[in-house]
Structure formats: structure tokens, C-alpha cells
Amino acid sequence: LHPGSAGGCEVEVLAPTNGVWHQGRHYQRGERFAWAPGQRLTLGRGVQLNLRSTAQPLAATQRWRPFSRGQGLLTAAALVAMAALATWISWLGATESGELLRSLPAMLLWLFGGLLAWALGWSLMGKLFVGTTGFWRHVCIASVGIVAMTLVDQLLAICGFALSLPLLTRFDSLVAIALLALVIGCHLRAATLVPSRTLALAMGALLVLGVGAKLGLQWQSQKRLGDQLYMSTILPPPWRLAPTVPVHDFMQGTNAMRQQLETRGQLEKEDDEDNASADDSGLN
């Protein structure tokens, strides 16, 4: 830094690794430029400096609010909703009397313990890259994400059962993956200095690749795209709104299912024969 006119200074770029940004321009080694009071100077991509003349008054001190009251209320509501949803899922999966009371404490312990470990991991990352932990912010992001994923999963299962729409339950895992990618993106936004647009593009690309790989592997192993079987979890019968299917129509529907099973069995038999032939040729 060299003395300049009007309370400013002249910046000489020596030997930085990532250069200096000023007024939208990137300066490299050996370049010089004027730095006026009130302008921002960025070293690399993260360190930002503002120049203030001694003739300018100091800005009023503002109270640091890393976690607002609204975020606190949202976090508290999400934690209560997590406990309620865990109780709901335990009740739906209970097959014996008293099983809910036996399984619920362990489920809540694992749920909130995992949430704590998850938030601590992101807090350490934020301390490393940003300089602040933001622990409660990460708790808020994680708890809201868990509630959203659980609600969407349960609503898809209930609607698929009530309306007899298997498509809603066959691809619920893809919806969960998309929500998980959104949650991870929010964590990265709070724990790093990566621009929002770059982060969104990267997460979108990873999401497309992950979903494509999952569908491809599912089709290769099971010869179907959906990984969740229809009505794998039986819900209370009064919740079903779809009209009852006559026995004759149901039996006709099973013919198509039988043909699919026979085709799949034939394909698996051919695969087994090919594998056996390959093993024999290798032994010979």
C-alpha cells in the first residue's frame, strides 16, 4: 500500500496466489491501482477489506444476531415435529401391544443423537472455512430437512395407498434424494464461501448423476425403475378411498403380473446359465 490522494492509497500487487479483486476487476502480480475510501478490496475469494479515511466517522455498532428469533422458533417447531413423526412411524410399524413404548425411546435417542453429530460436523466445517460455527443454523437446516423428507415420504405412502396409485410410492426415494441434496446445499451455503449459483449448479449436476446411476442400477438388478414395492407397508384400511376392485377384474390383473414374473424368471435363468458357463470355461 502506497499513500495516495484524497485519503486513499495506491495498491501494488506483489506475489499473491489468487490475485486481488477490486471494482469487478482481477489484478495479478506487478499491477497497480488506486483504492479510494469506501471501496471494497477482495484478496483471493474470501478476505474482504474496506478502506476508511480517518476523516470519516465510524459506523454505528450493530448487535450480532447469528441466530434470529424466527429461526429459533422454526428450529423448536421442527424438533417437536421430528419427535411427533418418530412416534407416528413407530405406531404404524408396531405389530404388538406395548411395542411402541419399547421402541420409541431408542428411536428418539438415535434421531436426536444423529442430528447433533450431523450439526457438529457442519459447524466444524464452518469454523474452518468461514470462521464461525453457526451450530444452531445447521441444527435448523437439518431438523427442517428431516421433517420435510419424512412428511413427503409419509404423504406419498398415504396418498398411494388411499388412491391406489403405485407410482407415488415407487419413486419416493428419488424425492428423498432431491430433498437431501437441497439440505446439503443449504449446509454448504452456510459453511463455505462458495457462490450460491456455483453451488446450485454443482449440486444439480451431482443430483442428476446420482439419480441416473440409481435408476440404472435398479433396472439392472431388479428390471424395474422403482425400488419401493407397492403397499410394502399396510396402512389402516379405513384410510383407503379408492373403490373396491371386483374379484374378476383383480384376477385378470394378475395375468399380466404372472407374465411379467415368468419373463423375469426366464431372464434370471439365462443369466445363471451364462454365469455358470463362464465359470466352467474359467476352470477348464
CSV table of C-alpha atoms in Angstrom, one decimal:
chain,number,residue,atom,x,y,z
A,1,LEU,CA,0.0,0.0,0.0
A,2,HIS,CA,1.4,3.4,-1.0
A,3,PRO,CA,0.0,6.8,0.1
A,4,GLY,CA,-2.5,8.3,-2.4
A,5,SER,CA,-4.6,11.4,-2.8
A,6,ALA,CA,-8.0,12.3,-1.2
A,7,GLY,CA,-7.4,10.0,1.7
A,8,GLY,CA,-6.9,6.9,-0.5
A,9,CYS,CA,-3.9,4.8,-1.4
A,10,GLU,CA,-2.4,3.0,-4.2
A,11,VAL,CA,-2.2,-0.8,-4.2
A,12,GLU,CA,0.7,-2.7,-5.7
A,13,VAL,CA,0.1,-6.4,-6.2
A,14,LEU,CA,3.2,-8.3,-5.3
A,15,ALA,CA,3.1,-12.1,-5.4
A,16,PRO,CA,-0.4,-13.4,-4.4
A,17,THR,CA,-1.6,-16.9,-5.1
A,18,ASN,CA,-5.1,-15.9,-6.1
A,19,GLY,CA,-4.8,-12.3,-7.1
A,20,VAL,CA,-6.7,-9.2,-5.9
A,21,TRP,CA,-10.3,-8.2,-6.9
A,22,HIS,CA,-11.3,-4.5,-7.0
A,23,GLN,CA,-14.3,-2.9,-8.6
A,24,GLY,CA,-15.1,-6.1,-10.5
A,25,ARG,CA,-11.6,-6.4,-12.0
A,26,HIS,CA,-8.9,-9.0,-11.2
A,27,TYR,CA,-5.4,-7.8,-10.7
A,28,GLN,CA,-2.3,-10.0,-10.9
A,29,ARG,CA,1.4,-9.7,-10.0
A,30,GLY,CA,3.0,-6.4,-10.9
A,31,GLU,CA,-0.2,-4.4,-11.4
A,32,ARG,CA,-1.1,-1.2,-9.6
A,33,PHE,CA,-4.5,0.6,-9.0
A,34,ALA,CA,-6.0,3.3,-6.8
A,35,TRP,CA,-8.0,2.3,-3.8
A,36,ALA,CA,-10.5,5.0,-2.6
A,37,PRO,CA,-12.2,5.2,0.8
A,38,GLY,CA,-15.5,3.2,0.9
A,39,GLN,CA,-14.4,0.8,-1.8
A,40,ARG,CA,-14.0,-3.0,-1.1
A,41,LEU,CA,-10.9,-4.9,-1.8
A,42,THR,CA,-11.0,-8.7,-2.0
A,43,LEU,CA,-7.9,-10.9,-1.5
A,44,GLY,CA,-8.4,-14.2,-3.4
A,45,ARG,CA,-12.0,-15.2,-2.9
A,46,GLY,CA,-12.7,-14.8,0.8
A,47,VAL,CA,-10.8,-11.9,2.6
A,48,GLN,CA,-12.6,-8.6,2.0
A,49,LEU,CA,-11.2,-5.3,3.2
A,50,ASN,CA,-12.8,-1.8,3.3
A,51,LEU,CA,-10.8,1.4,3.3
A,52,ARG,CA,-12.0,4.1,5.6
A,53,SER,CA,-10.4,7.5,5.9
A,54,THR,CA,-9.7,9.0,9.4
A,55,ALA,CA,-12.0,11.9,8.4
A,56,GLN,CA,-14.9,9.5,8.1
A,57,PRO,CA,-17.0,8.7,11.2
A,58,LEU,CA,-17.1,5.1,12.5
A,59,ALA,CA,-20.3,3.2,11.6
A,60,ALA,CA,-22.7,2.6,14.5
A,61,THR,CA,-22.0,-0.7,16.3
A,62,GLN,CA,-24.7,-3.3,15.4
A,63,ARG,CA,-25.7,-6.2,17.6
A,64,TRP,CA,-24.5,-9.5,16.3
A,65,ARG,CA,-27.5,-11.8,15.6
A,66,PRO,CA,-26.2,-15.0,14.2
A,67,PHE,CA,-29.5,-16.8,15.0
A,68,SER,CA,-32.7,-14.8,14.9
A,69,ARG,CA,-35.8,-15.3,17.0
A,70,GLY,CA,-37.7,-16.6,13.9
A,71,GLN,CA,-35.0,-19.2,13.3
A,72,GLY,CA,-35.2,-20.3,16.9
A,73,LEU,CA,-39.0,-20.7,16.7
A,74,LEU,CA,-38.6,-22.6,13.4
A,75,THR,CA,-36.0,-24.9,14.9
A,76,ALA,CA,-38.1,-25.6,18.0
A,77,ALA,CA,-41.1,-26.4,15.9
A,78,ALA,CA,-39.1,-28.7,13.7
A,79,LEU,CA,-37.6,-30.6,16.7
A,80,VAL,CA,-41.1,-31.1,18.1
A,81,ALA,CA,-42.4,-32.2,14.7
A,82,MET,CA,-39.4,-34.7,14.5
A,83,ALA,CA,-40.5,-36.3,17.8
A,84,ALA,CA,-44.1,-36.4,16.7
A,85,LEU,CA,-43.3,-38.0,13.4
A,86,ALA,CA,-41.0,-40.6,15.0
A,87,THR,CA,-43.9,-41.5,17.3
A,88,TRP,CA,-46.2,-41.8,14.3
A,89,ILE,CA,-43.8,-44.0,12.4
A,90,SER,CA,-43.3,-46.3,15.4
A,91,TRP,CA,-47.0,-46.6,15.9
A,92,LEU,CA,-47.6,-47.5,12.2
A,93,GLY,CA,-44.9,-50.2,12.3
A,94,ALA,CA,-45.9,-51.6,15.7
A,95,THR,CA,-47.2,-55.2,15.5
A,96,GLU,CA,-47.5,-56.0,19.2
A,97,SER,CA,-49.1,-54.2,22.1
A,98,GLY,CA,-46.5,-52.2,24.0
A,99,GLU,CA,-44.0,-52.2,21.2
A,100,LEU,CA,-44.4,-48.5,20.7
A,101,LEU,CA,-43.2,-47.7,24.2
A,102,ARG,CA,-40.3,-50.1,23.9
A,103,SER,CA,-39.0,-48.9,20.5
A,104,LEU,CA,-39.7,-45.1,20.8
A,105,PRO,CA,-37.0,-44.1,23.3
A,106,ALA,CA,-34.3,-45.8,21.3
A,107,MET,CA,-35.6,-44.2,18.1
A,108,LEU,CA,-35.6,-40.7,19.6
A,109,LEU,CA,-32.1,-41.2,21.0
A,110,TRP,CA,-30.7,-42.2,17.7
A,111,LEU,CA,-32.6,-39.5,15.9
A,112,PHE,CA,-31.6,-36.6,18.1
A,113,GLY,CA,-28.1,-38.0,18.6
A,114,GLY,CA,-27.6,-38.3,14.9
A,115,LEU,CA,-28.9,-34.7,14.4
A,116,LEU,CA,-26.4,-33.5,17.0
A,117,ALA,CA,-23.4,-35.2,15.3
A,118,TRP,CA,-24.5,-34.0,11.9
A,119,ALA,CA,-24.8,-30.4,13.1
A,120,LEU,CA,-21.5,-30.6,14.9
A,121,GLY,CA,-19.7,-31.8,11.7
A,122,TRP,CA,-21.1,-28.9,9.7
A,123,SER,CA,-20.2,-26.5,12.5
A,124,LEU,CA,-16.6,-27.6,12.4
A,125,MET,CA,-16.6,-27.1,8.6
A,126,GLY,CA,-18.0,-23.6,9.0
A,127,LYS,CA,-15.4,-22.8,11.6
A,128,LEU,CA,-12.7,-23.9,9.2
A,129,PHE,CA,-13.9,-22.1,6.1
A,130,VAL,CA,-16.0,-19.2,7.3
A,131,GLY,CA,-14.7,-18.5,10.8
A,132,THR,CA,-18.0,-19.0,12.6
A,133,THR,CA,-19.6,-22.3,13.7
A,134,GLY,CA,-23.2,-21.5,13.1
A,135,PHE,CA,-24.2,-24.5,15.1
A,136,TRP,CA,-27.9,-23.6,15.6
A,137,ARG,CA,-28.3,-22.6,12.0
A,138,HIS,CA,-27.1,-26.1,11.0
A,139,VAL,CA,-29.5,-27.6,13.5
A,140,CYS,CA,-32.3,-25.6,12.0
A,141,ILE,CA,-31.4,-26.7,8.4
A,142,ALA,CA,-31.1,-30.4,9.4
A,143,SER,CA,-34.2,-30.6,11.5
A,144,VAL,CA,-36.4,-28.8,8.9
A,145,GLY,CA,-34.9,-31.1,6.2
A,146,ILE,CA,-35.7,-34.2,8.2
A,147,VAL,CA,-39.2,-33.1,8.8
A,148,ALA,CA,-39.7,-32.3,5.2
A,149,MET,CA,-38.3,-35.6,3.9
A,150,THR,CA,-40.4,-37.6,6.5
A,151,LEU,CA,-43.6,-35.7,5.7
A,152,VAL,CA,-43.2,-36.1,1.9
A,153,ASP,CA,-42.4,-39.8,2.4
A,154,GLN,CA,-45.5,-40.4,4.6
A,155,LEU,CA,-47.8,-38.3,2.4
A,156,LEU,CA,-46.7,-40.2,-0.7
A,157,ALA,CA,-47.3,-43.5,1.0
A,158,ILE,CA,-50.7,-42.5,2.4
A,159,CYS,CA,-51.9,-41.0,-0.9
A,160,GLY,CA,-50.6,-44.0,-2.9
A,161,PHE,CA,-52.5,-46.4,-0.5
A,162,ALA,CA,-55.7,-44.3,-0.3
A,163,LEU,CA,-56.0,-43.6,-4.0
A,164,SER,CA,-54.4,-46.8,-5.3
A,165,LEU,CA,-51.6,-45.0,-7.1
A,166,PRO,CA,-48.5,-47.2,-7.0
A,167,LEU,CA,-46.5,-44.6,-8.9
A,168,LEU,CA,-46.5,-42.3,-5.8
A,169,THR,CA,-44.6,-44.9,-3.7
A,170,ARG,CA,-42.3,-46.5,-6.3
A,171,PHE,CA,-40.2,-43.3,-6.7
A,172,ASP,CA,-40.4,-41.8,-3.3
A,173,SER,CA,-36.7,-42.4,-2.8
A,174,LEU,CA,-35.9,-40.1,-5.7
A,175,VAL,CA,-37.9,-37.3,-4.0
A,176,ALA,CA,-36.0,-38.0,-0.8
A,177,ILE,CA,-32.7,-37.8,-2.6
A,178,ALA,CA,-33.7,-34.4,-4.2
A,179,LEU,CA,-34.6,-33.1,-0.7
A,180,LEU,CA,-31.4,-34.4,0.7
A,181,ALA,CA,-29.4,-32.6,-2.0
A,182,LEU,CA,-31.2,-29.4,-1.1
A,183,VAL,CA,-30.4,-29.8,2.6
A,184,ILE,CA,-26.7,-30.4,1.9
A,185,GLY,CA,-26.7,-27.4,-0.4
A,186,CYS,CA,-28.1,-25.2,2.4
A,187,HIS,CA,-25.4,-26.6,4.8
A,188,LEU,CA,-22.7,-25.8,2.2
A,189,ARG,CA,-24.0,-22.3,1.7
A,190,ALA,CA,-23.8,-21.7,5.4
A,191,ALA,CA,-20.4,-23.3,6.0
A,192,THR,CA,-18.5,-22.1,2.9
A,193,LEU,CA,-17.9,-19.1,0.8
A,194,VAL,CA,-18.9,-20.8,-2.5
A,195,PRO,CA,-21.3,-18.5,-4.5
A,196,SER,CA,-24.9,-19.6,-4.5
A,197,ARG,CA,-25.1,-20.0,-8.3
A,198,THR,CA,-22.0,-22.2,-8.4
A,199,LEU,CA,-23.2,-24.3,-5.5
A,200,ALA,CA,-26.6,-24.7,-7.1
A,201,LEU,CA,-25.1,-25.8,-10.5
A,202,ALA,CA,-22.8,-28.3,-8.8
A,203,MET,CA,-25.5,-29.8,-6.6
A,204,GLY,CA,-27.9,-30.0,-9.6
A,205,ALA,CA,-25.3,-31.8,-11.7
A,206,LEU,CA,-24.5,-34.3,-8.8
A,207,LEU,CA,-28.2,-34.9,-8.3
A,208,VAL,CA,-28.7,-35.7,-12.0
A,209,LEU,CA,-25.8,-38.1,-12.0
A,210,GLY,CA,-26.8,-39.7,-8.7
A,211,VAL,CA,-30.5,-40.3,-9.8
A,212,GLY,CA,-29.3,-41.6,-13.2
A,213,ALA,CA,-26.9,-44.0,-11.6
A,214,LYS,CA,-29.6,-45.2,-9.1
A,215,LEU,CA,-32.2,-45.8,-11.8
A,216,GLY,CA,-29.6,-47.7,-13.9
A,217,LEU,CA,-28.5,-49.9,-11.1
A,218,GLN,CA,-32.1,-50.6,-10.1
A,219,TRP,CA,-33.1,-51.6,-13.6
A,220,GLN,CA,-30.0,-53.8,-14.0
A,221,SER,CA,-30.6,-55.7,-10.7
A,222,GLN,CA,-34.4,-55.7,-10.5
A,223,LYS,CA,-35.6,-55.0,-14.0
A,224,ARG,CA,-37.7,-52.1,-12.7
A,225,LEU,CA,-37.0,-48.4,-12.1
A,226,GLY,CA,-38.8,-48.0,-8.7
A,227,ASP,CA,-37.2,-49.6,-5.7
A,228,GLN,CA,-40.2,-49.5,-3.3
A,229,LEU,CA,-42.8,-52.2,-3.7
A,230,TYR,CA,-46.4,-51.1,-3.7
A,231,MET,CA,-48.1,-51.5,-0.3
A,232,SER,CA,-45.0,-52.8,1.3
A,233,THR,CA,-46.4,-51.1,4.4
A,234,ILE,CA,-50.0,-51.8,5.1
A,235,LEU,CA,-51.9,-48.8,6.4
A,236,PRO,CA,-55.2,-48.8,8.3
A,237,PRO,CA,-58.0,-50.0,5.9
A,238,PRO,CA,-60.3,-47.0,6.7
A,239,TRP,CA,-57.8,-44.7,5.1
A,240,ARG,CA,-58.4,-46.3,1.6
A,241,LEU,CA,-60.5,-44.1,-0.6
A,242,ALA,CA,-60.2,-46.0,-3.9
A,243,PRO,CA,-63.2,-48.1,-4.9
A,244,THR,CA,-63.1,-51.8,-4.3
A,245,VAL,CA,-61.9,-53.8,-7.3
A,246,PRO,CA,-64.2,-56.8,-8.3
A,247,VAL,CA,-62.7,-60.2,-7.9
A,248,HIS,CA,-63.0,-60.9,-11.7
A,249,ASP,CA,-61.0,-57.7,-12.6
A,250,PHE,CA,-58.5,-58.5,-9.9
A,251,MET,CA,-57.8,-62.0,-11.3
A,252,GLN,CA,-57.4,-60.6,-14.8
A,253,GLY,CA,-54.9,-58.1,-13.5
A,254,THR,CA,-52.9,-61.0,-12.0
A,255,ASN,CA,-52.5,-62.5,-15.5
A,256,ALA,CA,-50.3,-59.5,-16.6
A,257,MET,CA,-48.4,-59.9,-13.3
A,258,ARG,CA,-47.9,-63.6,-14.0
A,259,GLN,CA,-46.5,-62.9,-17.4
A,260,GLN,CA,-44.0,-60.3,-16.0
A,261,LEU,CA,-42.9,-62.8,-13.4
A,262,GLU,CA,-42.4,-65.5,-16.0
A,263,THR,CA,-40.4,-63.2,-18.2
A,264,ARG,CA,-38.3,-62.1,-15.3
A,265,GLY,CA,-37.7,-65.7,-14.2
A,266,GLN,CA,-36.6,-66.7,-17.7
A,267,LEU,CA,-34.1,-63.8,-17.8
A,268,GLU,CA,-32.7,-64.7,-14.4
A,269,LYS,CA,-32.4,-68.3,-15.5
A,270,GLU,CA,-30.5,-67.3,-18.6
A,271,ASP,CA,-28.2,-65.1,-16.5
A,272,ASP,CA,-27.5,-68.0,-14.2
A,273,GLU,CA,-26.7,-70.3,-17.1
A,274,ASP,CA,-24.3,-67.7,-18.6
A,275,ASN,CA,-22.6,-67.3,-15.3
A,276,ALA,CA,-22.2,-71.0,-14.9
A,277,SER,CA,-20.8,-71.3,-18.4
A,278,ALA,CA,-18.3,-68.6,-17.7
A,279,ASP,CA,-17.2,-70.3,-14.5
A,280,ASP,CA,-16.8,-73.6,-16.2
A,281,SER,CA,-14.7,-72.1,-19.0
A,282,GLY,CA,-12.5,-70.4,-16.5
A,283,LEU,CA,-11.9,-73.7,-14.6
A,284,ASN,CA,-11.1,-75.5,-17.8
